[in-house]
Short mmCIF file of C-alpha atoms in Angstrom, two decimals:
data_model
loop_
_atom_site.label_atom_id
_atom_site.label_comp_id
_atom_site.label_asym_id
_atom_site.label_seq_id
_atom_site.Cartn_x
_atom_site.Cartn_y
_atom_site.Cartn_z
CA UNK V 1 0.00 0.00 0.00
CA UNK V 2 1.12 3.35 0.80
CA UNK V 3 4.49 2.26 2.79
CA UNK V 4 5.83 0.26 -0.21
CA UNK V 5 9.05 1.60 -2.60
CA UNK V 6 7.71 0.51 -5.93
CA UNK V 7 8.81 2.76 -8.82
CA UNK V 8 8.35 2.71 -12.63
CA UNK V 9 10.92 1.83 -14.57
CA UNK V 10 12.77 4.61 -16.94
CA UNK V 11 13.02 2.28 -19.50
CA UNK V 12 9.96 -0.27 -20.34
CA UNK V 13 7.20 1.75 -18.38
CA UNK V 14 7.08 -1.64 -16.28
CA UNK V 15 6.25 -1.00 -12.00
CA UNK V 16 9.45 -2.48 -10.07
CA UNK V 17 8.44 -4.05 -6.64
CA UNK V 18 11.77 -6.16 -5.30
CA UNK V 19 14.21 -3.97 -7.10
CA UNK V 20 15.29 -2.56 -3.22
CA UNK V 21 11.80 -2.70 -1.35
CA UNK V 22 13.49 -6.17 -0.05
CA UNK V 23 16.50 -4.43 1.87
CA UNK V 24 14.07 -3.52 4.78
CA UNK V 25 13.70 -7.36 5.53
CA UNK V 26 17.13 -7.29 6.28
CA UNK V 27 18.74 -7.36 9.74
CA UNK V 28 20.02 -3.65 10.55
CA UNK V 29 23.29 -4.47 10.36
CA UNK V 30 23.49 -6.16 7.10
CA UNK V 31 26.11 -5.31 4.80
CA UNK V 32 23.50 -4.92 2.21
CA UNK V 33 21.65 -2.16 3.91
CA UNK V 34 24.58 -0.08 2.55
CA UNK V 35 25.72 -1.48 -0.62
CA UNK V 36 25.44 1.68 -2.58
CA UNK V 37 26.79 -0.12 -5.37
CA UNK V 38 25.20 -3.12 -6.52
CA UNK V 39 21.53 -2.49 -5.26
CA UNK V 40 20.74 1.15 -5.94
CA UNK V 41 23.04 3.76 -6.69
CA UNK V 42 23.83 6.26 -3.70
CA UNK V 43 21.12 4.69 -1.23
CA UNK V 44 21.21 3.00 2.14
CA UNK V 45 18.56 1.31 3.54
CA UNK V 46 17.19 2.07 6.84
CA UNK V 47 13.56 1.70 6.96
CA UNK V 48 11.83 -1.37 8.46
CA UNK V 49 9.30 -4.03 7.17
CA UNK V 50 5.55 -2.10 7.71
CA UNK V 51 3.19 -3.65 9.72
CA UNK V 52 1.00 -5.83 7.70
CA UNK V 53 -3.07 -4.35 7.99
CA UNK V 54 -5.22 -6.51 9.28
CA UNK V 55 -8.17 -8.21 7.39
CA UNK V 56 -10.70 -5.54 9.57
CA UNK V 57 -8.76 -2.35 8.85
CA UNK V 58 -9.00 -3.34 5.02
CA UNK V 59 -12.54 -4.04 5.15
CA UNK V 60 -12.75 -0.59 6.73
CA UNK V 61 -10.91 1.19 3.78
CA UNK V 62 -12.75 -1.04 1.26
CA UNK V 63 -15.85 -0.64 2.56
CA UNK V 64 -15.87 3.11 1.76
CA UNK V 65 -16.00 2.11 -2.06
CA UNK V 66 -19.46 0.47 -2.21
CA UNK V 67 -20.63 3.45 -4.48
CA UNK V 68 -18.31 3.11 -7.38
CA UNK V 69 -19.90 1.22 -10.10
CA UNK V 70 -17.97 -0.85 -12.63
CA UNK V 71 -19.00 -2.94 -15.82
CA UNK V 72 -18.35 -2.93 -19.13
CA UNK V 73 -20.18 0.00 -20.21
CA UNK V 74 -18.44 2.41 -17.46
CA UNK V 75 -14.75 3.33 -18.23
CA UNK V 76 -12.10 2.43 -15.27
CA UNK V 77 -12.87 4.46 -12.30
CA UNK V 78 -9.81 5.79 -9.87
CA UNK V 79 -10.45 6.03 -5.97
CA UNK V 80 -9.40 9.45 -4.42
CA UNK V 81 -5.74 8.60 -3.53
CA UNK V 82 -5.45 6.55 -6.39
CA UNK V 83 -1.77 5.64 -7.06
CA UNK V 84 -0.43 7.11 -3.80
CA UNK V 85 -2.03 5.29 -0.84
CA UNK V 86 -2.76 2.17 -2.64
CA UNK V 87 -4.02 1.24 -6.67
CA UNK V 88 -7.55 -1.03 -5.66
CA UNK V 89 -9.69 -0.14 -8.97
CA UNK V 90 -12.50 -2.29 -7.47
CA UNK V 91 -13.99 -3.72 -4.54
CA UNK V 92 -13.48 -7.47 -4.77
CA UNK V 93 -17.15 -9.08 -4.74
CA UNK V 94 -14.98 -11.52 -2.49
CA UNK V 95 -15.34 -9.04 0.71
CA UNK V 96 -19.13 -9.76 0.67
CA UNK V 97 -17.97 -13.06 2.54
CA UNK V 98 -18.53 -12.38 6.06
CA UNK V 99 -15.69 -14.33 6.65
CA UNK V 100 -12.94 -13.31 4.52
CA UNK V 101 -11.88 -10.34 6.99
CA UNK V 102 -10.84 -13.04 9.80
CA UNK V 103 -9.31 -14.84 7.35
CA UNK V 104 -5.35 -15.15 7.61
CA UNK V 105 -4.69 -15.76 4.31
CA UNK V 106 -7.38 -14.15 2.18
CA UNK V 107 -6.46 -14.78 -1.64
CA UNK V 108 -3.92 -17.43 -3.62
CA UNK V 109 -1.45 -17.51 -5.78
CA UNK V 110 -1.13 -19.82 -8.56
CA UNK V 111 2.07 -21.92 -7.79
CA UNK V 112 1.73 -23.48 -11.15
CA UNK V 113 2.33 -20.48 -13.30
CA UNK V 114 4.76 -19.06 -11.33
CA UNK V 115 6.81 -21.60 -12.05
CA UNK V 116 6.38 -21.49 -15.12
CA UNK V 117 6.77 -18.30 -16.05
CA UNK V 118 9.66 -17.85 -13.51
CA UNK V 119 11.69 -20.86 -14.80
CA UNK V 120 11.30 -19.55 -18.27
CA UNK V 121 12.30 -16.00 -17.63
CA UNK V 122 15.52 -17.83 -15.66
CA UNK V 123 16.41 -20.08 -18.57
CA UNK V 124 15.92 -18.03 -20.77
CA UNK V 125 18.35 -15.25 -19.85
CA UNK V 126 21.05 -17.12 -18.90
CA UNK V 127 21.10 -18.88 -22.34
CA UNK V 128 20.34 -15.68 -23.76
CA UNK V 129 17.18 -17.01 -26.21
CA UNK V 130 16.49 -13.62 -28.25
CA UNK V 131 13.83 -12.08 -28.13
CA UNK V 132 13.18 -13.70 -24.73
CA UNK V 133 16.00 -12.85 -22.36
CA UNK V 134 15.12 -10.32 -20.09
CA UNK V 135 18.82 -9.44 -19.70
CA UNK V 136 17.76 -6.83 -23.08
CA UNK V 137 18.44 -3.63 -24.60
CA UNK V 138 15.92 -1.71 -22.03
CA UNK V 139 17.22 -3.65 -19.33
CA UNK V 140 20.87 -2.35 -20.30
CA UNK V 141 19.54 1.07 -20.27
CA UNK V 142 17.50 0.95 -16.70
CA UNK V 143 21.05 -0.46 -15.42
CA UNK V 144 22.76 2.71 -16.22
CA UNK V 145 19.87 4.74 -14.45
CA UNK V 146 19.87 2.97 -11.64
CA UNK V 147 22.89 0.99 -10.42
CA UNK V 148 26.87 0.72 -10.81
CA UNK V 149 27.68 -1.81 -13.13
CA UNK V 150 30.17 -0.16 -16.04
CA UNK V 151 31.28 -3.56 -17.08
CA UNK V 152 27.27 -4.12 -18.77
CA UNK V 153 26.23 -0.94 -19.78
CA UNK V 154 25.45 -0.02 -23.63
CA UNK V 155 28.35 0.35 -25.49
CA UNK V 156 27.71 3.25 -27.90
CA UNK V 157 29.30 2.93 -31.59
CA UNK V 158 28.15 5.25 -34.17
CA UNK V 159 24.79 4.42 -35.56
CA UNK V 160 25.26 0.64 -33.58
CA UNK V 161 24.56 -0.21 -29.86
CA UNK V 162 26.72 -3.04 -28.04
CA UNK V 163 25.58 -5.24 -25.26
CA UNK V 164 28.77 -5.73 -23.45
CA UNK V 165 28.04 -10.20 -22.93
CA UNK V 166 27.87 -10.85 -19.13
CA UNK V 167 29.04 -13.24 -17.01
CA UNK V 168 25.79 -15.46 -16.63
CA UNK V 169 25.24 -16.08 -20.15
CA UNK V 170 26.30 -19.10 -21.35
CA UNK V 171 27.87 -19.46 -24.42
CA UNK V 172 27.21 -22.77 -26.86
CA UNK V 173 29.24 -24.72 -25.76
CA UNK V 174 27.99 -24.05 -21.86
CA UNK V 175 25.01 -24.44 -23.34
CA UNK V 176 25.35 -27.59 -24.85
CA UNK V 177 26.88 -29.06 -21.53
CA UNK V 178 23.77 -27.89 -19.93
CA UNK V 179 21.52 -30.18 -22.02
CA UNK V 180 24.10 -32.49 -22.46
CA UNK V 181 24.14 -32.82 -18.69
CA UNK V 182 19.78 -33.18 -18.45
CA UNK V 183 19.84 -35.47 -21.41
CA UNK V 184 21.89 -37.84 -18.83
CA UNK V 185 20.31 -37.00 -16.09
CA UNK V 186 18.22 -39.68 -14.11
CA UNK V 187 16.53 -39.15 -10.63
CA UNK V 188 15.62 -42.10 -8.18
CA UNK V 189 12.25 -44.02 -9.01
CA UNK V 190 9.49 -42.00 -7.91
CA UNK V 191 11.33 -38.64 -7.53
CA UNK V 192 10.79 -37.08 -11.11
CA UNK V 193 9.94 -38.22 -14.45
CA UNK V 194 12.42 -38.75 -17.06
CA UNK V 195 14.06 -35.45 -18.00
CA UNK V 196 15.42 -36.69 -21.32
CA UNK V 197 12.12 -36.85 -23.30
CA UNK V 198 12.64 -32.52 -22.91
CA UNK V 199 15.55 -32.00 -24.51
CA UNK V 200 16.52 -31.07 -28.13
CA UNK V 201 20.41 -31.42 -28.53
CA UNK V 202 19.81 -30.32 -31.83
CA UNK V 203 17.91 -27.39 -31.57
CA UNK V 204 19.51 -25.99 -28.12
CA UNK V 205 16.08 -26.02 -26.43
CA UNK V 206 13.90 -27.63 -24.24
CA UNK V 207 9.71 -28.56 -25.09
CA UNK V 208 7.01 -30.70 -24.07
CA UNK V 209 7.20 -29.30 -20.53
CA UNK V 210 4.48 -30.18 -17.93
CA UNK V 211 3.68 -28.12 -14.65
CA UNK V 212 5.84 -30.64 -12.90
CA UNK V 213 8.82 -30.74 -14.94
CA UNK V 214 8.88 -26.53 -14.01
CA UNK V 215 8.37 -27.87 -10.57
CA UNK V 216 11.60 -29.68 -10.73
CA UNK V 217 13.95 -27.31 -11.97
CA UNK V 218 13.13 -24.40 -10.13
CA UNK V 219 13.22 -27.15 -6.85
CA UNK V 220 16.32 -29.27 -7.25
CA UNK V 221 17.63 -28.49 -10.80
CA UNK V 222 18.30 -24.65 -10.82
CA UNK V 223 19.52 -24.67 -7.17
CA UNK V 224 21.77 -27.09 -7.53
CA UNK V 225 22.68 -26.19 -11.32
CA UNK V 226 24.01 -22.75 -9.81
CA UNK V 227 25.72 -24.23 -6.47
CA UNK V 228 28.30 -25.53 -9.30
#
């Protein structure tokens, strides 16, 4: 809500949340709290983590919204303090419940697609897929607004732009260890199903993935992929 350090980003128009609004979960004397190099350029942290509202005090706030109509004949209607105290642009039919309010958890995410989409945007990048890394020209560009990192920034050349290659992106032969590596790769009977049938040693990608297989890298594949 209103306590949180989200920003838009320069470059992409795209709202940042963990960029350094995770710094205030840290103990006060982490070293991290005053990086003012890798996190955010010239900034210490020294707030602490807000208190959380409780399911009552929201049902307060939200209950002053009963008014505001919404369909698809009405255009998208902004609460007073829109964008500053918090960005509701509805009042969930779900808080007609009389007991969502005393509920501790109140909605859920969907583990499945996180996953998914998570893995993917991790793969991805450090294979450096085109047009599907993140690590990408406007990515470059918010880097030079808002951190230290000189050895990545956009090398300028004339009429062409360089993206300086970073240490996280694998090259093809990395990359063919890497499938190499899950082509051979066998779990014990029960664990996983067989992560062979998802590779393409010929095309340099994997396909066919279920919600499971996602499950599996980003549990035991990815972690232990970047412990080595």
């Amino acid at each position: 809500m209103k306590n949180n350090k989200a920003f838009t980003l320069t470059n992409g128009s795209k709202a940042l949340f963990f960029f350094y609004c995770h710094s205030c979960f840290l103990p006060m004397d982490h070293k991290s709290r005053k990086n003012r190099k890798d996190v955010f350029v010239s900034r210490v942290e020294r707030d602490v983590v807000s208190p959380l509202p409780s399911g009552e005090e929201l049902y307060d706030l939200k209950s002053e919204y009963n008014d505001i109509v919404f369909g698809f004949q009405f255009s998208k209607q902004k609460f007073l303090g829109f964008g500053l105290t918090y960005n509701w642009v509805k009042r969930s039919i779900f808080w007609e419940l009389s007991y969502l309010k005393t509920n501790i958890l109140r909605h859920n995410l969907d583990l499945m697609h996180i996953e998914k989409n998570v893995f993917e945007n991790i793969f991805n990048t450090f294979i450096d897929m085109k047009g599907k890394t993140k690590d990408n020209i406007k990515a470059r560009m918010n880097i030079y607004v808002f951190c230290q990192s000189k050895n990545i920034e956009l090398v300028y050349d004339g009429s062409w732009v360089i993206k300086p290659k970073v240490n996280f992106a694998l090259d093809k032969n990395a990359q063919l260890f890497v499938y190499q590596w899950l082509k051979s790769l066998h779990f014990s009977d029960g664990h996983a199903l067989d992560m062979s049938r998802l590779v393409n040693l010929e095309g340099y990608k994997l396909y066919r993935m279920k919600s499971y297989d996602y499950h599996m890298f980003m549990q035991t594949l990815i972690p232990l992929d970047y412990q080595n």
